[in-house]
Coordinates of C-alpha atoms and ligand atoms in Angstrom, one line a residue:
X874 CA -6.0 -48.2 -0.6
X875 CA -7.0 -45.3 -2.4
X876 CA -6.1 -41.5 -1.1
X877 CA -8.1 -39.2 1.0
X878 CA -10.2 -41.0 4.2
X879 CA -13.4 -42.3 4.6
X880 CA -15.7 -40.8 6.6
X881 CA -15.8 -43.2 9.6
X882 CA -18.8 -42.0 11.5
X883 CA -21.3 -43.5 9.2
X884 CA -21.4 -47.1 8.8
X885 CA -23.8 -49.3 6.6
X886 CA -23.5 -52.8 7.9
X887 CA -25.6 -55.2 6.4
X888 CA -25.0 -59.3 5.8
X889 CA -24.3 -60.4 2.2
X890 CA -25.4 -63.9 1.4
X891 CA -22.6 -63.5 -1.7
X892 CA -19.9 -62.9 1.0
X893 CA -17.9 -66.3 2.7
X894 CA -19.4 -67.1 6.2
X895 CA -17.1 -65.0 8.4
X896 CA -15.9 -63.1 5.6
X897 CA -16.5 -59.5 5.1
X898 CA -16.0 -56.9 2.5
X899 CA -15.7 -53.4 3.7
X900 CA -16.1 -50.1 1.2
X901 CA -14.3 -46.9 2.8
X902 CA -15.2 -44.0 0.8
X903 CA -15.7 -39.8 1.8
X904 CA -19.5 -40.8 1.9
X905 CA -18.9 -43.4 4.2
X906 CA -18.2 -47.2 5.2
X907 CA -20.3 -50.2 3.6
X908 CA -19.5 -53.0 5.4
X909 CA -20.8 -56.4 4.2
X910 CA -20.7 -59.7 6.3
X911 CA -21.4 -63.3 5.0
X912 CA -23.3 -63.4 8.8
X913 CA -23.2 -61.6 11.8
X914 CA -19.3 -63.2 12.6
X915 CA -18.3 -61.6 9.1
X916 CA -19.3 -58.2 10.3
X917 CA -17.7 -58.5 13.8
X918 CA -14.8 -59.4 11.6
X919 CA -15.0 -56.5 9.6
X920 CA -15.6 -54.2 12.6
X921 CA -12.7 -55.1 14.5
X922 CA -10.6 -54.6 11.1
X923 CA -12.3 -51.0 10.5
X924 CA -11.2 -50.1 14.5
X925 CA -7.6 -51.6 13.8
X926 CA -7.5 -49.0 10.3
X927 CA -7.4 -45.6 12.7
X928 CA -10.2 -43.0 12.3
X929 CA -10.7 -41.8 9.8
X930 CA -9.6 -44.9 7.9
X931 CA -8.3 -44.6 4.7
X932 CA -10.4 -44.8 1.4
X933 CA -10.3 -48.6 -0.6
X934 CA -12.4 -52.0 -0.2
X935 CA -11.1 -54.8 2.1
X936 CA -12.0 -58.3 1.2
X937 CA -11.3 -60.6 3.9
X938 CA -12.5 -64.3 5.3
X939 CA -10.7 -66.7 7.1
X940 CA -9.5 -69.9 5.9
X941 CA -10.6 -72.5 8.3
X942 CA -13.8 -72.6 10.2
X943 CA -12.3 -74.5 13.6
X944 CA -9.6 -71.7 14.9
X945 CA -9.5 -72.8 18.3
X946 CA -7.4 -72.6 21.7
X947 CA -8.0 -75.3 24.5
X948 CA -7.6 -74.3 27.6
X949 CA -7.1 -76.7 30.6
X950 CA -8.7 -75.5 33.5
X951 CA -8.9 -78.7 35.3
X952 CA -5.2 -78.7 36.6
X953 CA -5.6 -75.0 37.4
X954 CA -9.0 -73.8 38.0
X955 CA -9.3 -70.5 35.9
X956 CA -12.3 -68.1 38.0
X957 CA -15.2 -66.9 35.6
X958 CA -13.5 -63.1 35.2
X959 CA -10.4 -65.1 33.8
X960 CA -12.3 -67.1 31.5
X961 CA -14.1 -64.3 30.4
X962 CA -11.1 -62.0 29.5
X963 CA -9.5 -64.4 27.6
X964 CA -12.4 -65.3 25.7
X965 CA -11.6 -61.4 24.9
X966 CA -8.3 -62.0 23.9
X967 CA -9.3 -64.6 21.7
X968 CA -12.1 -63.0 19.9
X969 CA -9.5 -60.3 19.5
X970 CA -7.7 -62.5 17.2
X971 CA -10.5 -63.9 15.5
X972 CA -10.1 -67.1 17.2
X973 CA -13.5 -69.0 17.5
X974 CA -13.6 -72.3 19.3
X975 CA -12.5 -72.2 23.1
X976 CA -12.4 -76.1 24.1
X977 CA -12.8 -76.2 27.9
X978 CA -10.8 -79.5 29.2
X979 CA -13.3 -79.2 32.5
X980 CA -11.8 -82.7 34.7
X981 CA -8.7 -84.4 35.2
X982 CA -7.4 -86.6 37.6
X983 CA -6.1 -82.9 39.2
X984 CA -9.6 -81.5 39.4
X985 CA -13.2 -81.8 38.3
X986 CA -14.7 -78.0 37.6
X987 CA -18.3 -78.5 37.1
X988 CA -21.5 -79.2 39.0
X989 CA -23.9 -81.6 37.4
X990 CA -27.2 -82.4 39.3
X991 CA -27.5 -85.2 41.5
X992 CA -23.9 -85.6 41.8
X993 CA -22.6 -82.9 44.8
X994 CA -19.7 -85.0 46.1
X995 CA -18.0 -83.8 42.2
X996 CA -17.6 -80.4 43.2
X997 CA -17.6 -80.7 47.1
X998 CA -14.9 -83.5 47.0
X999 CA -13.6 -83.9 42.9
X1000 CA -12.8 -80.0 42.6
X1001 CA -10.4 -79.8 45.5
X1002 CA -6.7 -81.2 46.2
X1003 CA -5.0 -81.2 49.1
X1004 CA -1.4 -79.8 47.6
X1005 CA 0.0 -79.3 44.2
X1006 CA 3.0 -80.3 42.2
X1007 CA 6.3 -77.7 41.6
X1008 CA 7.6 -77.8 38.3
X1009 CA 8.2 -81.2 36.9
X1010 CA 7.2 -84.4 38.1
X1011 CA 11.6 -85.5 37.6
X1012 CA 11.6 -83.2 40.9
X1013 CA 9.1 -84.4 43.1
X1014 CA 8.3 -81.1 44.9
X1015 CA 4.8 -79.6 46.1
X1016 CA 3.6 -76.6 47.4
X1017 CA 1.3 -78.3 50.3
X1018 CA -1.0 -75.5 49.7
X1019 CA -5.0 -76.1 49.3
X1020 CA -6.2 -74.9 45.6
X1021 CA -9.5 -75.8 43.6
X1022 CA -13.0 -74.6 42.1
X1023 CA -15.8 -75.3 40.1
X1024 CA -18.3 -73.6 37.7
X1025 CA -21.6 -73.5 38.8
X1026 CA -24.4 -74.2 36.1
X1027 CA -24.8 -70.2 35.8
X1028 CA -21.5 -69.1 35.5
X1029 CA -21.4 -72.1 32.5
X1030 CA -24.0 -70.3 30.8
X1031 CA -22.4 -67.0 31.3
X1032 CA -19.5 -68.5 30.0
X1033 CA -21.0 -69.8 26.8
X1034 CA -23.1 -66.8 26.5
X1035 CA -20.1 -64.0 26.5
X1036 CA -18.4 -66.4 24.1
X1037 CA -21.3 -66.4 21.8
X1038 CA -21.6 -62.3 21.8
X1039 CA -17.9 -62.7 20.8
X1040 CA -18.7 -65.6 18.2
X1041 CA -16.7 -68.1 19.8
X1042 CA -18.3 -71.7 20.4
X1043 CA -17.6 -73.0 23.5
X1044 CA -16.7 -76.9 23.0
X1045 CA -16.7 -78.7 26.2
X1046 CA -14.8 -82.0 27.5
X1047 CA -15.0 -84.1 30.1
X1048 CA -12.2 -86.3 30.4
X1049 CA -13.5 -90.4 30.4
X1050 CA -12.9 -93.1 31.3
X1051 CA -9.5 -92.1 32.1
X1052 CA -7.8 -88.9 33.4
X1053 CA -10.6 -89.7 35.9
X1054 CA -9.2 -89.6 39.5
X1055 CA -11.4 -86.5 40.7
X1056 CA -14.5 -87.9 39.5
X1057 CA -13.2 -91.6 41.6
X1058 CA -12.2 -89.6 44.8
X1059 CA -15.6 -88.4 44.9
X1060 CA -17.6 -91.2 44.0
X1061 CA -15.2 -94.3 44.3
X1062 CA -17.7 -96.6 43.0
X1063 CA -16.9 -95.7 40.1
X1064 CA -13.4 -96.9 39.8
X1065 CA -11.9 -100.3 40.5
X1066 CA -11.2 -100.1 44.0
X1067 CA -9.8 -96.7 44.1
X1068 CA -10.4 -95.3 47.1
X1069 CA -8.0 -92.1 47.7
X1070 CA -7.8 -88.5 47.3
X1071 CA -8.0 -86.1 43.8
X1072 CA -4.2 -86.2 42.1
X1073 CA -1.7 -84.2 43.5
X1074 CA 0.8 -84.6 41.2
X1075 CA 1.3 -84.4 37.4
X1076 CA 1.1 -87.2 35.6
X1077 CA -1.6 -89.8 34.2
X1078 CA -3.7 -91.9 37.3
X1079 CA -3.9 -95.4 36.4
X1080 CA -7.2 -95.1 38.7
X1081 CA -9.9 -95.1 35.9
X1082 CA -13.6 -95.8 35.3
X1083 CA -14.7 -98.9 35.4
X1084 CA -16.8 -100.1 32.7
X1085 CA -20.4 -101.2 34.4
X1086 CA -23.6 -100.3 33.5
X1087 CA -24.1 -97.8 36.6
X1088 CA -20.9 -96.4 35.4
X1089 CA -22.0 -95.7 32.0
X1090 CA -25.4 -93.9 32.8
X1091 CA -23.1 -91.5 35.3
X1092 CA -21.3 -90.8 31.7
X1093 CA -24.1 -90.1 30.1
X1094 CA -25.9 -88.3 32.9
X1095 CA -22.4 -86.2 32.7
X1096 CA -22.8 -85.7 28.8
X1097 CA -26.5 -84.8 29.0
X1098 CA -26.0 -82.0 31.6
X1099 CA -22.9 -80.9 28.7
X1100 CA -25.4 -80.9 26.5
X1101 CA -28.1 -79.0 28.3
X1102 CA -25.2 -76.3 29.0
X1103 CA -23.2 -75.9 26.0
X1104 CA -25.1 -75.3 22.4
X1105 CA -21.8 -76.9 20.7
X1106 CA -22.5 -79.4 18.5
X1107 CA -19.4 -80.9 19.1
X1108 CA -19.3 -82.9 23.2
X1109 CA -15.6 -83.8 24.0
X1110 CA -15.2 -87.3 26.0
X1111 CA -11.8 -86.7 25.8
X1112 CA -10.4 -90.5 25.3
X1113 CA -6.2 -89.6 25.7
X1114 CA -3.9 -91.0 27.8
X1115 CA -6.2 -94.2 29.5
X1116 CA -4.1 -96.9 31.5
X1117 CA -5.6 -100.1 31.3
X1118 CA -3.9 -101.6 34.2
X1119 CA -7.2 -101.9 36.4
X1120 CA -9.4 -103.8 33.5
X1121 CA -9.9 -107.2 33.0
X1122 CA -10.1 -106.5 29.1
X1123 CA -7.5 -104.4 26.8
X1124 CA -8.0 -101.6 24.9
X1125 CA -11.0 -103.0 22.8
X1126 CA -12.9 -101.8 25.8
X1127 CA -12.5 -98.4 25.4
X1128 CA -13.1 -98.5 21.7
X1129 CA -16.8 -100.1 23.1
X1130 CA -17.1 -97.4 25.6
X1131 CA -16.3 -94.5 23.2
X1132 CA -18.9 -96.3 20.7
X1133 CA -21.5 -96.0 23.3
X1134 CA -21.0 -92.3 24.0
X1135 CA -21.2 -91.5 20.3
X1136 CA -24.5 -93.3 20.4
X1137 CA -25.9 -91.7 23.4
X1138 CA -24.5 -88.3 22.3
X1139 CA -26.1 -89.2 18.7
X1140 CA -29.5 -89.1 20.4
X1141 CA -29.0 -85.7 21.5
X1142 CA -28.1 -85.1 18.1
X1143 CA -24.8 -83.8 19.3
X1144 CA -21.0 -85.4 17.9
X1145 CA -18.4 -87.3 19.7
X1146 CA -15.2 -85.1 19.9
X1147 CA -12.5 -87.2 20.9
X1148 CA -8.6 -86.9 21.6
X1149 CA -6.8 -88.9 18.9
X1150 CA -6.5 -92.4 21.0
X1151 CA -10.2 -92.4 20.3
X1152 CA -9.0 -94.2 16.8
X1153 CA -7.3 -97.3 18.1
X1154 CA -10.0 -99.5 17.3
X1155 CA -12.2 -97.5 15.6
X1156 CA -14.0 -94.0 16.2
X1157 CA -17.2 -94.1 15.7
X1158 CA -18.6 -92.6 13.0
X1159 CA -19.0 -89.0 12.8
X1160 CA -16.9 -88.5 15.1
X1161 CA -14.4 -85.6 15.1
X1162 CA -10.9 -86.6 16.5
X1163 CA -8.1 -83.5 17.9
X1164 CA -4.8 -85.0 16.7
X1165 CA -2.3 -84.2 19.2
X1166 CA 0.4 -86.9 19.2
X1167 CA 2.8 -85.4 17.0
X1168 CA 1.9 -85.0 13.4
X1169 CA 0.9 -88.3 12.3
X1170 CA -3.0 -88.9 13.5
X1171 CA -4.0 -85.8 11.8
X1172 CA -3.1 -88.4 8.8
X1173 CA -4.8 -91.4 10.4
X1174 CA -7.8 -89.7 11.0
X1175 CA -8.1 -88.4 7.6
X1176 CA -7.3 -92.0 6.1
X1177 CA -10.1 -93.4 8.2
X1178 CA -12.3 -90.7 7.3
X1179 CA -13.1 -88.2 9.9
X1180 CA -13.2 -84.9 10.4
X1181 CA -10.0 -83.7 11.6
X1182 CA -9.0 -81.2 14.3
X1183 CA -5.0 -80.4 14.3
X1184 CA -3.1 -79.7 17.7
X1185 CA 0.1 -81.4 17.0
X1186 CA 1.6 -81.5 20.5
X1187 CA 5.3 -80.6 19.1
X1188 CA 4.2 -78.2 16.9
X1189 CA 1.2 -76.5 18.9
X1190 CA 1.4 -77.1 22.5
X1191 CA 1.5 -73.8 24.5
X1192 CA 3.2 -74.8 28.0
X1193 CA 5.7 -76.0 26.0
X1194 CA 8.9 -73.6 26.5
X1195 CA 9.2 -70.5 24.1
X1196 CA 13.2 -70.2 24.5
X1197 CA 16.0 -71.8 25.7
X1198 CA 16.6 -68.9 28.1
X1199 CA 17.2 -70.6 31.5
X1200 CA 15.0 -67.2 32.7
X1201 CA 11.5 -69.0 31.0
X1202 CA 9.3 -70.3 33.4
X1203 CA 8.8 -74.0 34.5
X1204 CA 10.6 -75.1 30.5
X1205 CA 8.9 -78.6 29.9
X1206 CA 8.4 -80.3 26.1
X1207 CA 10.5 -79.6 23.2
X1208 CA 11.3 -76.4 22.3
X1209 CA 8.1 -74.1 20.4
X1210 CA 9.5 -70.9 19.2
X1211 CA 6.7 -68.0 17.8
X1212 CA 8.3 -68.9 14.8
X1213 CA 7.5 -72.6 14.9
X1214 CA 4.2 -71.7 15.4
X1215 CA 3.5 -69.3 12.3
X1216 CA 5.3 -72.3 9.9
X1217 CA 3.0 -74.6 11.2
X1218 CA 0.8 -76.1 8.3
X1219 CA -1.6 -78.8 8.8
X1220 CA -2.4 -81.4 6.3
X1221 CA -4.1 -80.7 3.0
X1222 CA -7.4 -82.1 3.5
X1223 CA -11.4 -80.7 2.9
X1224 CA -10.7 -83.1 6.4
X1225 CA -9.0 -80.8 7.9
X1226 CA -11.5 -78.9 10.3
X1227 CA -9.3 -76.1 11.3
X1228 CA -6.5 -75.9 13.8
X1229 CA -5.9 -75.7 17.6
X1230 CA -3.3 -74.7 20.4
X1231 CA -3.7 -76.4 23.8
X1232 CA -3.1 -74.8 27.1
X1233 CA -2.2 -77.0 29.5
X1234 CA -2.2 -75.5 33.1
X1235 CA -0.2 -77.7 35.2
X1236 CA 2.6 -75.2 35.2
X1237 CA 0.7 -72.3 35.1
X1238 CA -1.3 -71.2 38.1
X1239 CA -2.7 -68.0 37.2
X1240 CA -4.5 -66.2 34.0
X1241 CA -1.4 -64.0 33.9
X1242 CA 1.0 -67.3 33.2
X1243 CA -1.3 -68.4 30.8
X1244 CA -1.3 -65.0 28.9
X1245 CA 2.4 -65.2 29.0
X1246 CA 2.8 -68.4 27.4
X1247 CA -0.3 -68.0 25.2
X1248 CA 1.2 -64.5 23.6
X1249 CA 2.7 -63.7 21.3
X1250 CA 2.3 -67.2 20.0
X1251 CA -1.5 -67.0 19.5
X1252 CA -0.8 -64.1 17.2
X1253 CA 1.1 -66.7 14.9
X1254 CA -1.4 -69.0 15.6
X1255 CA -4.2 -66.5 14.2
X1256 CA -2.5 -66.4 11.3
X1257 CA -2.1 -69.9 10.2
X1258 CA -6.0 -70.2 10.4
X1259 CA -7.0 -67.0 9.4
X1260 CA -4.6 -66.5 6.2
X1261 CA -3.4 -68.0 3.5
X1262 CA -1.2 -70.9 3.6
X1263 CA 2.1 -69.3 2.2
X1264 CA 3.1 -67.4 4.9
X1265 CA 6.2 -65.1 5.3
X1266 CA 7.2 -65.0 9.1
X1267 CA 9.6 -61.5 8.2
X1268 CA 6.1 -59.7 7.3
X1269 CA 4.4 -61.2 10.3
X1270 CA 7.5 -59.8 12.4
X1271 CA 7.2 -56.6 10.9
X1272 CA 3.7 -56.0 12.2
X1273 CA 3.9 -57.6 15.3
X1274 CA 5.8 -54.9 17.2
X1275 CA 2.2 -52.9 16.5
X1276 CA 0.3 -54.9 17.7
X1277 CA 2.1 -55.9 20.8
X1278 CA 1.1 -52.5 21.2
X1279 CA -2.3 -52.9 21.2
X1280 CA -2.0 -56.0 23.6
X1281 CA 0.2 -53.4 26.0
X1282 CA -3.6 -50.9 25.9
X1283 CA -5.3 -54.3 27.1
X1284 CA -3.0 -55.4 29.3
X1285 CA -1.9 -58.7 28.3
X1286 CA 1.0 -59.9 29.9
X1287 CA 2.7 -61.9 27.4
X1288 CA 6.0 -62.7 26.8
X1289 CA 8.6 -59.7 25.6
X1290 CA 10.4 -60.7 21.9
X1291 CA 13.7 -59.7 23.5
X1292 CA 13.0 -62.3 26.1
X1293 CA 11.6 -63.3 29.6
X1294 CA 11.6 -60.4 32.3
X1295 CA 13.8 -61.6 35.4
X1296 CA 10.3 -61.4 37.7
X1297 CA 9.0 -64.4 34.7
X1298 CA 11.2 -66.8 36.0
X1299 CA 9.8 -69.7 38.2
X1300 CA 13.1 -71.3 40.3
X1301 CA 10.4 -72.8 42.5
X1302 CA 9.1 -74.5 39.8
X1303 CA 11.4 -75.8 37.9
X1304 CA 10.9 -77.6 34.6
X1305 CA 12.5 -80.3 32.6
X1306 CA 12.9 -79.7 29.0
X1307 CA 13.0 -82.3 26.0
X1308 CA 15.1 -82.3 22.7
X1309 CA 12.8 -82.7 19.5
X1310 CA 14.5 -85.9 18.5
X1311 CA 13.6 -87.7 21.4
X1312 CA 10.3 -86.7 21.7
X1313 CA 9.1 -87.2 17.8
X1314 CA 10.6 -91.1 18.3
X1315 CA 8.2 -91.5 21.7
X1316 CA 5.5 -90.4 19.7
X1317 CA 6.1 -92.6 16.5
X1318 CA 6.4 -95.7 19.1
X1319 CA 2.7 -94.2 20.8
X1320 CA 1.0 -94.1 17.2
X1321 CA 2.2 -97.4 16.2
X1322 CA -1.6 -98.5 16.8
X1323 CA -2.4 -96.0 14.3
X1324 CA -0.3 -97.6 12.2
X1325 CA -1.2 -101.0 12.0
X1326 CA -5.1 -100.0 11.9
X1327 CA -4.2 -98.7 8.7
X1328 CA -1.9 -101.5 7.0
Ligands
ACM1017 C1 -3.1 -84.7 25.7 O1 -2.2 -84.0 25.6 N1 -3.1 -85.7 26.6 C2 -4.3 -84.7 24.8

């Protein structure tokens, strides 16, 4: 920066075909600000940036773009239904930190959250459970207390629309054909003889689709009303975590059925965006796969050619616990320190899509829990996929304190670098933590498929 100010009242904001897409080149001189933007993200960019340099900012050019184009956050709203205000705000947050892909996990076996026509019983029956689960499934506790919701088809498009005045693409998924025990409690003709209520507990349901042909049009009937919601080019069918206890068949099957919703999401000329088990066998093609069992599907994808999304659980799985400070609520995973997050790189790939943190809600039961697991490690998190890739976490430290401030002006309750506050603490729901070591050998013995499909 040069001395003297620029005079911050007049700004010249114009897009620059010469500047990156989401890139953004400011001028601050006495005369006034230019501000270029390679589109209208670039200048949102460089508009927050001008706000965050005081009035009158000082006088120099800023050049600025970020380095992947998929900076996401999924957030699990299925296990925890999150109200429209809540999604709302933290698609604030997000934008605030130049995040741009929200993924929506909408169903589990814990909940399904959205109306689609000519299916009621989803939302009268799939988006309520009886009781919910305390802490850690090792404990076996519940709260016996009635929770639930659902998003109507307006609040979805308000939803997507906020997100989209913030630049933020709103990628929905639908869990199928497992993580499915809602959608069977509903409609129990879809499932294999199923016939109970939606999960109470944590956990994976081994109560999943079956595979007839009625079954597969209510999939696609699903994924056209996605489609008629959400702009995203990108449709998530989700594909983790599906027992095949209940087929007849093995896994082949599910490679068959993830084939067929590529093909039917094809004709809408929307992609397949799958959880990384959607490569035993096969993704289809075109398909873009969020790598999330440990760090080694990120590589299979990009050996079998896709498009690659990175969300490595041990590496960028918010719910997991921040500290070993017995005061952090519900501790479950491995350990996932703010500094873990900033050294996070993914691999070095033109495959490489961008990068994502996931959210998931079992142990958090309000926006505020969220926001305290979410910050400050979303801040890191911002910086992987905004900046460069040699990063220095001392300089990152050194600004952080100031902009915790800024997160105090908005409110955010997130978690305190000295530690948890006593009132953070959830006894009633107590966790179960995990030690690295044990948790990276589970996940080499769960990619093994990954593996072989490659020797
Ligand atoms: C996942 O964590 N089951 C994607």
């Amino acid at each position: 920066m040069e001395p003297g100010t620029a005079a911050g009242a007049t700004v010249d904001a114009r897009l620059d075909p010469d500047v990156p897409p989401e890139g953004y080149v400011l001028d601050l001189a006495p005369e006034g600000v230019v501000l270029r933007g390679g589109s209208e993200a670039g200048l949102f960019y460089g508009r927050q940036t001008l706000a965050r340099l005081g009035s009158p900012p000082p006088c120099g050019r800023v050049e600025d773009a970020p380095r992947f184009a998929w900076r996401g956050v999924m957030l699990d709203v299925a296990r925890h239904f999150m109200p429209v205000p809540d999604v709302l705000r933290f698609l604030d947050l997000i934008a605030f930190h130049r995040l741009n892909v929200l993924h929506l996990h909408l169903t589990d076996d814990q909940g399904w959250r959205i109306e689609v026509p000519g299916w009621p019983r989803l939302t009268s029956v799939g988006a309520w459970r009886s009781s919910t689960m305390l802490g850690s499934r090792v404990h076996g506790r519940y709260d016996d207390q009635p929770h639930g919701g659902f998003y109507t088809t307006d609040d979805l498009r308000e939803i997507v629309e906020y997100a989209a005045e913030r630049h933020v693409t709103v990628v929905p998924e639908v869990d199928m054909p497992g993580h499915m025990q809602a959608a069977i409690a509903a409609y129990p003709r879809l499932g294999n003889g199923f016939d109970g209520p939606v999960r109470t507990g944590w956990g994976i349901s081994t109560h999943v689709l079956n595979l007839s042909p009625e079954t597969l049009d209510f999939c696609r009937r699903v994924l056209d009303h996605l489609c008629d919601v959400f702009p995203s080019e990108l449709i998530g069918i989700g594909g983790d975590e599906c027992p095949t206890d209940e087929w007849p068949g093995g896994r082949e099957l599910q490679a068959d059925f993830t084939a067929r919703m590529a093909e039917h999401l094809a004709g809408r000329g929307r992609r397949l965006f799958g959880w990384d088990e959607i490569l035993a066998g096969g993704a289809p093609d075109g398909a873009v796969v969020a790598a999330w069992r440990g760090v080694e599907p990120a590589e299979a994808a990009i050996r079998a050619g896709h498009r690659v999304v990175c969300c490595p659980d041990v590496k960028l799985y918010l719910d997991y616990r921040q500290s070993d400070d017995p005061g952090e609520p519900t501790p479950v995973g491995t350990l996932l320190t703010l500094e873990d997050v900033h050294a996070y790189e993914p691999p070095d790939s033109p495959l490489v899509l961008g990068v994502q943190a996931n959210i998931w809600t079992e142990h958090m039961e309000s926006l505020r829990r969220v926001e305290y697991m979410a910050f400050p490690r979303l801040c890191a998190l911002a910086e992987v996929v905004w900046g460069p890739a040699g990063r220095d976490f001392a300089d990152f430290a050194a600004r952080l304190p100031g902009h915790l401030e800024r997160l105090d002006a908005l409110g955010v309750n997130y978690r305190p670098l000295t530690g948890p506050r006593p009132g953070d603490a959830r006894p009633g729901a107590p966790g179960h933590p995990r030690e690295l070591a044990d948790r990276l050998a589970e996940l080499h013995e769960m990619t093994a498929d990954l593996r072989g499909d490659q020797a």
